[in-house]
DNA sequence: TCAAATTACTTGCAATATGCAAGTAATATA
DNA sequence: TATATTACTTGCATATTGCAAGTAATTTGA
């Protein structure tokens, strides 16, 4: 069998470039990390700081400060959880949603460009494969989750 | 069609965790970035500093310093190119090769674990898909290469 | 019922990483 | 052979990181 890791490594590196390129979409210029944060806040429903930090595998003190700068940029807002006032729920501002949507648009444009080099069958196979892969990674929890800290 | 970007985002994030987890394989504890550098130096044949920096999309002054610390750790060595003495060729030391091999081993173990949740047909399909994807990304050069700087 | 433990998050600080500007040395160009 | 270009390195100012140690709110347990 060929070198599977090689295939994965190259693919994820390229996808990383894609993500990086998309950070300057829609007139906004944010960092790759900030783009990931916006994405994850958008994806979850009113997540807490801890939840997002966990999802992204970031140290919580670092993440606390990343959130602060996104708030300063008026892309994210923090709302105290009425049920537990220790918790702050994160959500995107209107501007934050706009930026996230611009990035998403750019990403999907790029992905369509990539898929334009395949026929419909290949495209379908690839998408199903990624789904399979995600399911398999979810099943083998110990290796594909956030790196152990402490 | 479902959200393709979502699938990719989750997959690459999980693969990133995998990579991070593998950095402490074989008794060595290096950063994710250092792991990527070792991988890329190993992959290319005696690459120059510029070539690796380009491949990884890193600023060359930053990369110059990253190489310096890997040399201090005795994982990488720099050899002047006899044909062009401006150029320094990078290669792994014996210890560097050992560390790179340990990480590779750990990565492949994890990947096998992931594939153990699939049957042979699915596994085959997934691997062929990633290959297809890499080829397609290579074709659409403008979006999947190192982000423009300057 | 209330002191002690836990949880969610924030700040101080010291160490590290970043990238631009400006360097050096070697090679290519005109 | 002077001038540009290339490959790489350093100075410096800024940004990012994570541990230790905080605060405030909630849970636990005697």
CSV table of C-alpha atoms (C1' of nucleotides) in Angstrom, one decimal:
chain,number,residue,atom,x,y,z
A,1,UNK,CA,0.0,0.0,0.0
A,2,UNK,CA,1.2,3.5,-0.7
A,3,UNK,CA,2.1,6.0,1.9
A,4,UNK,CA,-1.3,7.0,3.4
A,5,UNK,CA,0.1,9.5,5.8
A,6,UNK,CA,1.8,11.3,2.8
A,7,UNK,CA,-1.6,11.7,1.1
A,8,UNK,CA,-3.3,13.0,4.3
A,9,UNK,CA,-0.4,15.4,5.1
A,10,UNK,CA,-0.4,17.0,1.6
A,11,UNK,CA,-4.2,17.3,1.6
A,12,UNK,CA,-4.5,18.9,5.0
A,13,UNK,CA,-1.6,21.2,4.2
A,14,UNK,CA,-3.3,22.4,1.0
A,15,UNK,CA,-6.6,22.8,2.8
A,16,UNK,CA,-4.8,24.9,5.4
A,17,UNK,CA,-3.6,27.2,2.6
A,18,UNK,CA,-7.1,27.4,1.4
A,19,UNK,CA,-8.3,28.5,4.8
A,20,UNK,CA,-5.5,31.0,5.2
A,21,UNK,CA,-6.3,32.5,1.8
A,22,UNK,CA,-9.9,32.9,2.7
A,23,UNK,CA,-9.2,35.0,5.7
A,24,UNK,CA,-8.9,38.1,3.6
A,25,UNK,CA,-12.3,37.5,2.0
A,26,UNK,CA,-15.1,40.1,2.0
A,27,UNK,CA,-12.9,43.1,2.7
A,28,UNK,CA,-11.9,41.7,6.1
A,29,UNK,CA,-8.5,40.6,7.1
A,30,UNK,CA,-8.3,38.3,10.0
A,31,UNK,CA,-5.9,35.6,11.1
A,32,UNK,CA,-6.3,31.9,10.4
A,33,UNK,CA,-7.0,31.2,14.1
A,34,UNK,CA,-9.6,33.9,14.2
A,35,UNK,CA,-11.3,32.4,11.1
A,36,UNK,CA,-11.4,29.0,12.9
A,37,UNK,CA,-13.0,30.6,16.0
A,38,UNK,CA,-15.7,32.4,14.0
A,39,UNK,CA,-16.4,29.2,12.2
A,40,UNK,CA,-16.8,27.2,15.4
A,41,UNK,CA,-18.9,29.8,17.2
A,42,UNK,CA,-21.2,29.9,14.2
A,43,UNK,CA,-21.4,26.2,14.1
A,44,UNK,CA,-22.3,25.6,17.7
A,45,UNK,CA,-25.4,27.1,19.3
A,46,UNK,CA,-24.4,29.8,21.8
A,47,UNK,CA,-21.3,27.9,23.0
A,48,UNK,CA,-19.4,28.8,26.1
A,49,UNK,CA,-15.8,29.9,26.0
A,50,UNK,CA,-14.8,26.5,27.3
A,51,UNK,CA,-16.7,24.6,24.7
A,52,UNK,CA,-15.0,26.4,21.8
A,53,UNK,CA,-11.6,26.3,23.3
A,54,UNK,CA,-12.1,22.5,23.7
A,55,UNK,CA,-13.3,22.1,20.2
A,56,UNK,CA,-10.3,23.9,18.8
A,57,UNK,CA,-7.8,22.3,21.1
A,58,UNK,CA,-6.6,25.7,22.4
A,59,UNK,CA,-5.5,26.5,25.9
A,60,UNK,CA,-8.3,28.2,27.7
A,61,UNK,CA,-6.3,31.2,28.8
A,62,UNK,CA,-5.0,31.8,25.3
A,63,UNK,CA,-8.6,31.4,24.0
A,64,UNK,CA,-9.9,33.8,26.5
A,65,UNK,CA,-7.7,36.5,25.1
A,66,UNK,CA,-8.4,35.5,21.5
A,67,UNK,CA,-12.1,36.1,22.3
A,68,UNK,CA,-11.3,39.5,23.8
A,69,UNK,CA,-9.6,40.7,20.6
A,70,UNK,CA,-12.5,39.4,18.5
A,71,UNK,CA,-14.9,41.3,20.8
A,72,UNK,CA,-12.7,44.4,20.3
A,73,UNK,CA,-13.0,43.9,16.6
A,74,UNK,CA,-16.8,43.8,17.1
A,75,UNK,CA,-17.1,40.3,15.4
A,76,UNK,CA,-18.0,38.4,18.5
A,77,UNK,CA,-20.2,39.1,21.6
A,78,UNK,CA,-20.2,37.5,25.0
A,79,UNK,CA,-23.5,37.1,26.9
A,80,UNK,CA,-23.7,35.9,30.5
A,81,UNK,CA,-25.6,32.6,30.8
A,82,UNK,CA,-28.8,33.3,32.8
A,83,UNK,CA,-28.7,29.7,34.1
A,84,UNK,CA,-25.1,29.9,35.3
A,85,UNK,CA,-23.5,33.2,35.7
A,86,UNK,CA,-20.0,31.8,35.7
A,87,UNK,CA,-20.5,31.0,32.0
A,88,UNK,CA,-20.3,33.4,29.1
A,89,UNK,CA,-22.1,32.4,25.9
A,90,UNK,CA,-20.4,33.4,22.7
A,91,UNK,CA,-22.2,34.5,19.5
A,92,UNK,CA,-21.4,36.4,16.3
A,93,UNK,CA,-22.3,40.0,15.9
A,94,UNK,CA,-24.0,41.0,12.6
A,95,UNK,CA,-20.6,42.0,11.4
A,96,UNK,CA,-19.1,38.7,12.6
A,97,UNK,CA,-21.8,36.8,10.7
A,98,UNK,CA,-21.1,38.8,7.6
A,99,UNK,CA,-17.3,38.0,7.9
A,100,UNK,CA,-18.0,34.3,8.6
A,101,UNK,CA,-20.4,34.2,5.6
A,102,UNK,CA,-17.8,35.8,3.3
A,103,UNK,CA,-15.2,33.3,4.3
A,104,UNK,CA,-17.6,30.5,3.9
A,105,UNK,CA,-18.5,31.8,0.4
A,106,UNK,CA,-14.9,32.0,-0.6
A,107,UNK,CA,-14.2,28.5,0.8
A,108,UNK,CA,-17.1,27.0,-1.1
A,109,UNK,CA,-16.0,28.8,-4.3
A,110,UNK,CA,-12.5,27.4,-3.9
A,111,UNK,CA,-13.9,23.9,-3.2
A,112,UNK,CA,-16.1,24.1,-6.3
A,113,UNK,CA,-13.1,25.1,-8.3
A,114,UNK,CA,-11.3,22.0,-7.0
A,115,UNK,CA,-14.3,19.8,-7.8
A,116,UNK,CA,-14.5,21.2,-11.3
A,117,UNK,CA,-11.5,19.1,-12.1
A,118,UNK,CA,-13.6,15.9,-11.4
A,119,UNK,CA,-16.6,14.3,-12.9
A,120,UNK,CA,-19.8,14.0,-10.9
A,121,UNK,CA,-19.1,10.4,-9.9
A,122,UNK,CA,-15.7,11.3,-8.6
A,123,UNK,CA,-17.0,14.3,-6.7
A,124,UNK,CA,-19.7,12.2,-5.1
A,125,UNK,CA,-17.2,9.5,-4.1
A,126,UNK,CA,-14.8,12.1,-2.6
A,127,UNK,CA,-17.6,13.7,-0.5
A,128,UNK,CA,-18.8,10.3,0.7
A,129,UNK,CA,-15.3,9.3,1.6
A,130,UNK,CA,-14.7,12.4,3.7
A,131,UNK,CA,-17.9,11.6,5.5
A,132,UNK,CA,-16.8,8.0,6.1
A,133,UNK,CA,-13.5,9.3,7.4
A,134,UNK,CA,-15.1,11.7,9.8
A,135,UNK,CA,-17.3,9.0,11.2
A,136,UNK,CA,-14.3,6.6,11.6
A,137,UNK,CA,-12.3,9.3,13.3
A,138,UNK,CA,-15.2,10.1,15.7
A,139,UNK,CA,-15.3,6.4,16.6
A,140,UNK,CA,-11.6,6.2,17.4
A,141,UNK,CA,-11.9,8.9,20.0
A,142,UNK,CA,-8.5,8.6,21.7
A,143,UNK,CA,-6.4,9.6,18.8
A,144,UNK,CA,-8.3,12.3,16.9
A,145,UNK,CA,-9.4,14.6,19.7
A,146,UNK,CA,-7.8,17.5,21.4
A,147,UNK,CA,-4.2,16.7,22.5
A,148,UNK,CA,-3.9,15.9,26.2
A,149,UNK,CA,-2.8,18.8,28.3
A,150,UNK,CA,-1.9,18.5,32.0
B,1,UNK,CA,-25.8,19.0,-1.5
B,2,UNK,CA,-24.6,19.0,2.1
B,3,UNK,CA,-22.1,21.4,3.5
B,4,UNK,CA,-18.9,20.3,2.0
B,5,UNK,CA,-16.8,22.9,3.8
B,6,UNK,CA,-18.0,21.6,7.1
B,7,UNK,CA,-16.9,18.1,6.2
B,8,UNK,CA,-13.4,19.3,5.2
B,9,UNK,CA,-13.1,21.6,8.2
B,10,UNK,CA,-13.8,18.8,10.7
B,11,UNK,CA,-11.6,16.4,8.9
B,12,UNK,CA,-8.6,18.6,8.8
B,13,UNK,CA,-9.1,19.7,12.4
B,14,UNK,CA,-9.1,16.1,13.5
B,15,UNK,CA,-6.1,15.3,11.4
B,16,UNK,CA,-4.4,18.3,13.0
B,17,UNK,CA,-5.0,16.9,16.4
B,18,UNK,CA,-3.5,13.6,15.2
B,19,UNK,CA,-0.4,15.4,14.1
B,20,UNK,CA,-0.2,17.2,17.3
B,21,UNK,CA,-0.6,14.1,19.4
B,22,UNK,CA,2.2,12.4,17.4
B,23,UNK,CA,4.8,15.1,18.2
B,24,UNK,CA,5.5,13.4,21.5
B,25,UNK,CA,6.1,10.0,19.9
B,26,UNK,CA,9.3,8.1,20.4
B,27,UNK,CA,10.4,9.8,23.6
B,28,UNK,CA,10.8,13.1,21.8
B,29,UNK,CA,8.7,16.2,22.4
B,30,UNK,CA,8.7,18.7,19.6
B,31,UNK,CA,6.2,21.3,18.4
B,32,UNK,CA,3.6,20.7,15.7
B,33,UNK,CA,5.5,23.1,13.4
B,34,UNK,CA,8.8,21.3,14.0
B,35,UNK,CA,7.1,18.0,13.1
B,36,UNK,CA,5.9,19.5,9.8
B,37,UNK,CA,9.5,20.8,9.1
B,38,UNK,CA,11.0,17.4,9.8
B,39,UNK,CA,8.4,15.7,7.6
B,40,UNK,CA,9.1,18.1,4.7
B,41,UNK,CA,12.9,17.9,4.9
B,42,UNK,CA,12.6,14.1,4.9
B,43,UNK,CA,10.3,14.2,1.9
B,44,UNK,CA,12.3,16.4,-0.3
B,45,UNK,CA,15.8,15.4,-1.3
B,46,UNK,CA,18.3,17.8,0.3
B,47,UNK,CA,16.0,20.9,0.0
B,48,UNK,CA,17.2,24.4,0.4
B,49,UNK,CA,15.8,26.6,3.2
B,50,UNK,CA,13.8,28.5,0.7
B,51,UNK,CA,12.2,25.4,-0.7
B,52,UNK,CA,11.0,24.1,2.6
B,53,UNK,CA,9.7,27.5,3.7
B,54,UNK,CA,7.8,27.8,0.5
B,55,UNK,CA,6.3,24.3,0.8
B,56,UNK,CA,5.1,25.1,4.3
B,57,UNK,CA,4.0,28.6,3.5
B,58,UNK,CA,6.2,30.1,6.3
B,59,UNK,CA,7.9,33.4,6.1
B,60,UNK,CA,11.5,32.8,5.3
B,61,UNK,CA,12.9,34.8,8.2
B,62,UNK,CA,10.8,32.9,10.6
B,63,UNK,CA,11.7,29.7,9.0
B,64,UNK,CA,15.4,30.5,9.1
B,65,UNK,CA,15.1,30.7,12.9
B,66,UNK,CA,13.0,27.6,13.1
B,67,UNK,CA,15.8,25.7,11.3
B,68,UNK,CA,18.3,27.2,13.8
B,69,UNK,CA,16.5,25.7,16.7
B,70,UNK,CA,16.2,22.3,15.1
B,71,UNK,CA,19.9,22.4,14.4
B,72,UNK,CA,20.5,23.3,18.1
B,73,UNK,CA,18.4,20.3,18.9
B,74,UNK,CA,20.6,18.2,16.6
B,75,UNK,CA,17.7,17.0,14.5
B,76,UNK,CA,18.6,18.9,11.3
B,77,UNK,CA,21.8,19.8,9.6
B,78,UNK,CA,22.7,22.5,7.1
B,79,UNK,CA,25.2,21.8,4.3
B,80,UNK,CA,26.4,24.5,1.9
B,81,UNK,CA,25.5,23.7,-1.6
B,82,UNK,CA,28.8,23.2,-3.6
B,83,UNK,CA,27.1,24.4,-6.8
B,84,UNK,CA,25.9,27.7,-5.2
B,85,UNK,CA,27.4,28.8,-2.0
B,86,UNK,CA,24.5,31.1,-1.2
B,87,UNK,CA,22.3,28.0,-0.7
B,88,UNK,CA,22.2,25.8,2.4
B,89,UNK,CA,20.9,22.3,1.9
B,90,UNK,CA,18.9,20.8,4.7
B,91,UNK,CA,18.9,17.2,5.8
B,92,UNK,CA,18.0,15.2,8.9
B,93,UNK,CA,20.6,14.0,11.3
B,94,UNK,CA,20.5,10.4,12.4
B,95,UNK,CA,18.6,11.5,15.5
B,96,UNK,CA,16.3,13.6,13.3
B,97,UNK,CA,15.6,10.6,11.1
B,98,UNK,CA,14.8,8.6,14.2
B,99,UNK,CA,12.4,11.2,15.5
B,100,UNK,CA,10.7,11.6,12.0
B,101,UNK,CA,10.4,7.9,11.8
B,102,UNK,CA,8.8,7.6,15.3
B,103,UNK,CA,6.3,10.3,14.4
B,104,UNK,CA,5.6,8.5,11.1
B,105,UNK,CA,5.1,5.2,12.9
B,106,UNK,CA,2.7,6.8,15.3
B,107,UNK,CA,0.7,8.5,12.6
B,108,UNK,CA,0.4,5.3,10.6
B,109,UNK,CA,-0.7,3.5,13.7
B,110,UNK,CA,-3.4,6.1,14.3
B,111,UNK,CA,-4.5,6.0,10.6
B,112,UNK,CA,-4.7,2.2,10.8
B,113,UNK,CA,-6.8,2.5,13.9
B,114,UNK,CA,-9.1,4.9,12.0
B,115,UNK,CA,-9.3,2.5,9.0
B,116,UNK,CA,-10.1,-0.4,11.3
B,117,UNK,CA,-13.6,1.1,11.5
B,118,UNK,CA,-14.1,0.6,7.8
B,119,UNK,CA,-14.3,-2.5,5.5
B,120,UNK,CA,-11.7,-3.0,2.8
B,121,UNK,CA,-13.8,-1.5,0.1
B,122,UNK,CA,-14.5,1.7,2.1
B,123,UNK,CA,-10.8,2.0,3.0
B,124,UNK,CA,-9.8,1.7,-0.6
B,125,UNK,CA,-12.4,4.2,-1.7
B,126,UNK,CA,-11.2,6.7,0.9
B,127,UNK,CA,-7.6,6.4,-0.1
B,128,UNK,CA,-8.4,6.8,-3.8
B,129,UNK,CA,-10.6,9.8,-3.0
B,130,UNK,CA,-7.8,11.6,-1.2
B,131,UNK,CA,-5.5,11.0,-4.1
B,132,UNK,CA,-8.1,12.4,-6.5
B,133,UNK,CA,-8.5,15.4,-4.2
B,134,UNK,CA,-4.8,16.0,-4.1
B,135,UNK,CA,-4.6,15.8,-7.9
B,136,UNK,CA,-7.5,18.2,-8.3
B,137,UNK,CA,-6.0,20.7,-5.8
B,138,UNK,CA,-2.7,20.5,-7.6
B,139,UNK,CA,-4.5,21.4,-10.9
B,140,UNK,CA,-6.2,24.4,-9.4
B,141,UNK,CA,-3.0,26.1,-8.4
B,142,UNK,CA,-4.2,29.6,-7.5
B,143,UNK,CA,-6.2,28.6,-4.5
B,144,UNK,CA,-4.4,25.8,-2.8
B,145,UNK,CA,-0.8,27.0,-2.7
B,146,UNK,CA,1.0,29.1,-0.2
B,147,UNK,CA,-0.9,32.3,0.7
B,148,UNK,CA,0.3,35.4,-1.2
B,149,UNK,CA,2.8,37.5,0.8
B,150,UNK,CA,4.0,40.8,-0.4
C,1,DT,C1',-26.9,26.1,56.3
C,2,DC,C1',-22.7,27.4,55.6
C,3,DA,C1',-17.6,26.4,55.0
C,4,DA,C1',-14.8,23.9,51.5
C,5,DA,C1',-14.3,22.3,46.9
C,6,DT,C1',-15.2,22.9,42.2
C,7,DT,C1',-16.0,25.3,38.0
C,8,DA,C1',-15.7,29.2,34.4
C,9,DC,C1',-13.2,32.5,33.3
C,10,DT,C1',-9.5,36.4,33.6
C,11,DT,C1',-4.9,38.6,34.5
C,12,DG,C1',0.4,38.8,35.5
C,13,DC,C1',4.3,37.5,33.6
C,14,DA,C1',8.0,35.4,31.4
C,15,DA,C1',9.2,33.0,27.4
C,16,DT,C1',8.6,32.3,22.6
C,17,DA,C1',7.2,33.2,17.8
C,18,DT,C1',6.3,36.4,14.4
C,19,DG,C1',7.4,39.4,10.2
C,20,DC,C1',9.2,43.7,8.3
C,21,DA,C1',13.4,46.3,7.4
C,22,DA,C1',17.9,46.1,6.7
C,23,DG,C1',21.8,43.8,6.6
C,24,DT,C1',25.8,40.1,4.4
C,25,DA,C1',27.7,37.2,1.1
C,26,DA,C1',27.5,34.8,-3.4
C,27,DT,C1',25.9,34.6,-8.1
C,28,DA,C1',23.8,36.4,-12.4
C,29,DT,C1',23.3,40.2,-15.7
C,30,DA,C1',24.4,43.8,-18.8
D,1,DT,C1',33.4,45.0,-13.9
D,2,DA,C1',29.8,47.8,-11.9
D,3,DT,C1',24.8,46.6,-10.9
D,4,DA,C1',21.1,43.8,-9.9
D,5,DT,C1',19.4,39.7,-8.0
D,6,DT,C1',19.3,35.8,-5.0
D,7,DA,C1',19.7,33.1,-0.5
D,8,DC,C1',19.9,33.7,3.7
D,9,DT,C1',20.5,36.1,8.5
D,10,DT,C1',19.9,39.6,12.2
D,11,DG,C1',17.6,43.8,14.8
D,12,DC,C1',13.7,45.0,16.6
D,13,DA,C1',9.1,45.8,17.8
D,14,DT,C1',5.0,43.4,18.3
D,15,DA,C1',2.0,39.4,19.1
D,16,DT,C1',1.1,34.9,21.0
D,17,DT,C1',1.7,31.4,24.1
D,18,DG,C1',0.8,28.9,28.6
D,19,DC,C1',1.6,28.4,33.5
D,20,DA,C1',0.6,30.3,38.1
D,21,DA,C1',-2.4,32.7,40.5
D,22,DG,C1',-6.1,35.3,40.8
D,23,DT,C1',-11.9,36.4,41.0
D,24,DA,C1',-16.6,35.3,41.1
D,25,DA,C1',-20.4,31.9,40.8
D,26,DT,C1',-22.0,27.4,41.9
D,27,DT,C1',-21.9,22.8,43.9
D,28,DT,C1',-20.9,19.6,47.7
D,29,DG,C1',-21.1,17.7,52.1
D,30,DA,C1',-21.0,17.6,57.0
